[in-house]
One Martini backbone bead per residue (centre of mass of N, CA, C, O) as a GRO file, in nm:
protein
  193
    1MET     BB    1  -5.310  -6.625  -0.997
    2TYR     BB    2  -5.263  -6.901  -1.212
    3PHE     BB    3  -5.137  -6.974  -1.548
    4ALA     BB    4  -5.092  -7.282  -1.740
    5ALA     BB    5  -4.938  -7.371  -2.064
    6LEU     BB    6  -4.930  -7.571  -2.360
    7LEU     BB    7  -4.763  -7.535  -2.684
    8ALA     BB    8  -4.778  -7.750  -2.966
    9ARG     BB    9  -4.622  -7.811  -3.258
   10THR     BB   10  -4.765  -7.908  -3.567
   11GLU     BB   11  -4.867  -7.985  -3.880
   12ASP     BB   12  -5.175  -7.870  -3.789
   13GLY     BB   13  -5.049  -7.694  -3.560
   14TRP     BB   14  -5.179  -7.624  -3.252
   15GLU     BB   15  -5.145  -7.761  -2.920
   16ALA     BB   16  -5.330  -7.770  -2.617
   17SER     BB   17  -5.241  -7.758  -2.257
   18ASP     BB   18  -5.278  -7.789  -1.947
   19THR     BB   19  -5.080  -7.710  -1.647
   20ASP     BB   20  -4.921  -7.877  -1.384
   21LEU     BB   21  -4.683  -7.733  -1.137
   22ASP     BB   22  -4.650  -7.897  -0.865
   23ASP     BB   23  -4.387  -8.088  -0.974
   24VAL     BB   24  -4.233  -7.823  -1.031
   25GLU     BB   25  -3.885  -7.709  -0.941
   26THR     BB   26  -3.743  -7.682  -1.224
   27LEU     BB   27  -3.632  -7.619  -1.535
   28SER     BB   28  -3.595  -7.918  -1.608
   29ASP     BB   29  -3.883  -8.005  -1.549
   30LEU     BB   30  -4.014  -7.811  -1.757
   31THR     BB   31  -3.861  -7.917  -2.004
   32ASP     BB   32  -3.959  -8.209  -1.986
   33LEU     BB   33  -4.258  -8.144  -2.016
   34ALA     BB   34  -4.230  -8.023  -2.300
   35ARG     BB   35  -4.100  -8.271  -2.443
   36GLU     BB   36  -4.345  -8.461  -2.396
   37ALA     BB   37  -4.534  -8.266  -2.590
   38SER     BB   38  -4.375  -8.327  -2.827
   39VAL     BB   39  -4.366  -8.327  -3.187
   40ASP     BB   40  -4.096  -8.421  -3.338
   41GLU     BB   41  -3.924  -8.195  -3.187
   42ASP     BB   42  -4.089  -7.955  -3.167
   43THR     BB   43  -4.229  -7.680  -3.071
   44VAL     BB   44  -4.251  -7.554  -2.730
   45LEU     BB   45  -4.478  -7.377  -2.519
   46VAL     BB   46  -4.458  -7.207  -2.207
   47PHE     BB   47  -4.709  -7.078  -1.995
   48ILE     BB   48  -4.690  -6.810  -1.750
   49GLU     BB   49  -4.937  -6.659  -1.523
   50GLN     BB   50  -4.973  -6.367  -1.324
   51GLU     BB   51  -5.205  -6.177  -1.235
   52ASP     BB   52  -5.099  -5.859  -1.330
   53ALA     BB   53  -4.768  -5.912  -1.293
   54TRP     BB   54  -4.677  -6.172  -1.481
   55PHE     BB   55  -4.487  -6.332  -1.751
   56GLY     BB   56  -4.401  -6.648  -1.917
   57VAL     BB   57  -4.168  -6.784  -2.167
   58ILE     BB   58  -4.103  -7.113  -2.294
   59ARG     BB   59  -3.867  -7.247  -2.523
   60VAL     BB   60  -3.876  -7.569  -2.696
   61ASP     BB   61  -3.623  -7.724  -2.914
   62GLY     BB   62  -3.591  -8.009  -2.851
   63GLU     BB   63  -3.250  -8.033  -2.727
   64GLU     BB   64  -3.243  -7.756  -2.665
   65ASP     BB   65  -3.217  -7.494  -2.496
   66PRO     BB   66  -3.398  -7.296  -2.322
   67ARG     BB   67  -3.611  -7.022  -2.377
   68ILE     BB   68  -3.645  -6.701  -2.202
   69TYR     BB   69  -3.931  -6.501  -2.083
   70VAL     BB   70  -3.978  -6.206  -1.873
   71SER     BB   71  -4.176  -5.931  -1.802
   72ASN     BB   72  -4.117  -5.932  -1.463
   73ALA     BB   73  -3.866  -6.005  -1.261
   74SER     BB   74  -3.937  -5.883  -0.986
   75ALA     BB   75  -4.216  -6.021  -0.960
   76ALA     BB   76  -4.109  -6.319  -1.003
   77THR     BB   77  -3.941  -6.344  -0.732
   78ARG     BB   78  -4.235  -6.371  -0.568
   79SER     BB   79  -4.233  -6.655  -0.721
   80SER     BB   80  -4.202  -6.986  -0.756
   81TYR     BB   81  -4.221  -6.987  -1.070
   82GLY     BB   82  -4.025  -6.756  -1.126
   83GLU     BB   83  -3.771  -6.889  -0.998
   84ILE     BB   84  -3.742  -7.104  -1.219
   85LEU     BB   85  -3.673  -6.890  -1.454
   86LEU     BB   86  -3.452  -6.738  -1.266
   87THR     BB   87  -3.163  -6.786  -1.356
   88ASP     BB   88  -2.838  -6.729  -1.337
   89GLU     BB   89  -2.801  -6.677  -1.638
   90LEU     BB   90  -3.033  -6.468  -1.673
   91LEU     BB   91  -2.900  -6.281  -1.430
   92GLY     BB   92  -2.575  -6.293  -1.450
   93ARG     BB   93  -2.473  -6.527  -1.272
   94GLU     BB   94  -2.308  -6.735  -1.095
   95PRO     BB   95  -2.320  -7.047  -1.043
   96GLY     BB   96  -2.397  -7.076  -0.702
   97ALA     BB   97  -2.364  -6.801  -0.552
   98GLU     BB   98  -2.567  -6.832  -0.317
   99ASP     BB   99  -2.431  -7.083  -0.191
  100SER     BB  100  -2.157  -6.949  -0.131
  101ILE     BB  101  -2.260  -6.727   0.054
  102ALA     BB  102  -2.392  -6.911   0.264
  103ALA     BB  103  -2.130  -7.063   0.340
  104LEU     BB  104  -1.972  -6.813   0.437
  105GLU     BB  105  -2.175  -6.723   0.657
  106GLU     BB  106  -2.124  -6.976   0.833
  107LEU     BB  107  -1.812  -6.927   0.883
  108VAL     BB  108  -1.897  -6.630   0.929
  109GLY     BB  109  -1.970  -6.406   1.135
  110LEU     BB  110  -2.118  -6.103   1.196
  111ASP     BB  111  -1.821  -5.984   1.291
  112GLY     BB  112  -1.603  -6.129   1.077
  113THR     BB  113  -1.543  -6.393   1.225
  114GLU     BB  114  -1.437  -6.680   1.301
  115ASP     BB  115  -1.477  -6.945   1.458
  116ASP     BB  116  -1.302  -6.918   1.761
  117GLU     BB  117  -1.223  -6.618   1.700
  118PRO     BB  118  -1.092  -6.345   1.794
  119ASP     BB  119  -1.163  -6.001   1.837
  120ASN     BB  120  -0.902  -5.765   1.719
  121ALA     BB  121  -1.061  -5.535   1.637
  122PRO     BB  122  -1.109  -5.222   1.638
  123ASP     BB  123  -1.306  -4.970   1.773
  124HIS     BB  124  -1.511  -4.755   1.532
  125ASP     BB  125  -1.772  -4.605   1.629
  126ASN     BB  126  -1.652  -4.283   1.647
  127THR     BB  127  -1.464  -4.212   1.397
  128ASN     BB  128  -1.736  -4.209   1.185
  129ALA     BB  129  -1.975  -4.005   1.264
  130ASP     BB  130  -2.013  -3.848   0.976
  131HIS     BB  131  -2.095  -4.108   0.854
  132ASP     BB  132  -2.339  -4.223   0.624
  133ASN     BB  133  -2.519  -4.546   0.660
  134SER     BB  134  -2.824  -4.543   0.552
  135ASN     BB  135  -2.755  -4.670   0.241
  136ASP     BB  136  -2.600  -4.946   0.261
  137ASP     BB  137  -2.885  -5.144   0.292
  138ASP     BB  138  -3.115  -5.064   0.088
  139ASP     BB  139  -3.033  -5.274  -0.164
  140ASP     BB  140  -3.047  -5.525   0.046
  141ASP     BB  141  -3.299  -5.759  -0.080
  142ASP     BB  142  -3.226  -6.065  -0.124
  143GLY     BB  143  -3.108  -5.985  -0.428
  144LEU     BB  144  -3.319  -5.784  -0.580
  145ASP     BB  145  -3.122  -5.562  -0.698
  146ALA     BB  146  -3.040  -5.761  -0.954
  147VAL     BB  147  -3.343  -5.725  -1.040
  148PRO     BB  148  -3.541  -5.629  -1.275
  149ALA     BB  149  -3.837  -5.411  -1.336
  150GLY     BB  150  -3.855  -5.608  -1.598
  151PRO     BB  151  -3.752  -5.733  -1.864
  152LEU     BB  152  -3.631  -6.080  -1.931
  153GLY     BB  153  -3.441  -6.209  -2.189
  154ASP     BB  154  -3.571  -6.352  -2.486
  155THR     BB  155  -3.720  -6.132  -2.712
  156GLY     BB  156  -3.690  -6.341  -2.985
  157LEU     BB  157  -3.852  -6.623  -2.937
  158LEU     BB  158  -4.118  -6.524  -3.142
  159SER     BB  159  -4.041  -6.402  -3.422
  160ASP     BB  160  -4.069  -6.668  -3.614
  161LEU     BB  161  -4.396  -6.687  -3.512
  162GLY     BB  162  -4.515  -6.358  -3.521
  163LEU     BB  163  -4.353  -6.203  -3.267
  164PRO     BB  164  -4.211  -5.932  -3.213
  165GLU     BB  165  -4.020  -5.782  -2.985
  166ALA     BB  166  -4.177  -5.512  -2.952
  167GLU     BB  167  -4.449  -5.652  -2.885
  168LEU     BB  168  -4.363  -5.816  -2.639
  169LEU     BB  169  -4.272  -5.563  -2.464
  170MET     BB  170  -4.583  -5.438  -2.462
  171LEU     BB  171  -4.695  -5.650  -2.290
  172ARG     BB  172  -4.942  -5.717  -2.028
  173SER     BB  173  -5.238  -5.775  -2.046
  174ASP     BB  174  -5.334  -6.057  -2.195
  175ALA     BB  175  -5.072  -6.181  -2.324
  176LEU     BB  176  -5.137  -6.478  -2.404
  177VAL     BB  177  -5.358  -6.408  -2.605
  178GLU     BB  178  -5.179  -6.235  -2.794
  179ILE     BB  179  -4.975  -6.450  -2.859
  180ALA     BB  180  -5.168  -6.665  -2.971
  181ASP     BB  181  -5.277  -6.485  -3.196
  182ALA     BB  182  -5.000  -6.444  -3.344
  183LEU     BB  183  -4.973  -6.774  -3.380
  184GLY     BB  184  -5.267  -6.906  -3.430
  185ALA     BB  185  -5.374  -7.011  -3.107
  186ALA     BB  186  -5.632  -6.899  -2.962
  187GLU     BB  187  -5.841  -7.132  -2.970
  188VAL     BB  188  -5.668  -7.352  -2.822
  189LEU     BB  189  -5.618  -7.189  -2.565
  190GLU     BB  190  -5.920  -7.146  -2.484
  191THR     BB  191  -5.975  -7.456  -2.413
  192VAL     BB  192  -5.771  -7.421  -2.136
  193ARG     BB  193  -5.879  -7.150  -1.979
   0.00000   0.00000   0.00000
């Protein structure tokens, strides 16, 4: 079960609204949604939480690039909303790396040869009989081996708002309530929960 909300900072404090993410497919969509809720291009926070698995915070300040924090990147990879937050940049990958790999796999068959090219490689099935290949593919789980099983992103995105990095990193369950409390926005968040 998911919970998503927007907190927009105003002159009078924070305003909260629940958020429907059904039409959000990319980080750009989510950023646009946050900017629409912004008052005078002030800070907007988007909270996404999957019950007891992970939470994410996206901070949008005016026209600046969004800042992202995900509490458990590995758990978030198994979520469509998590995948929105886990950008190539956040994961330290070259943009479009997965698309390039997929394109190469289409050009090259499973045997390592290009389409319509004969396989002239010698058969080495028995030459390396003593070599243990059992661990060669253990870490290759659809690219999940490159995703840490813990926090990822900008741990300081809430520091200037009252939640230091160390406290953000310690949050587990009811994280969004604790974040809102540190920001002085617990009551407004509760109205949309």
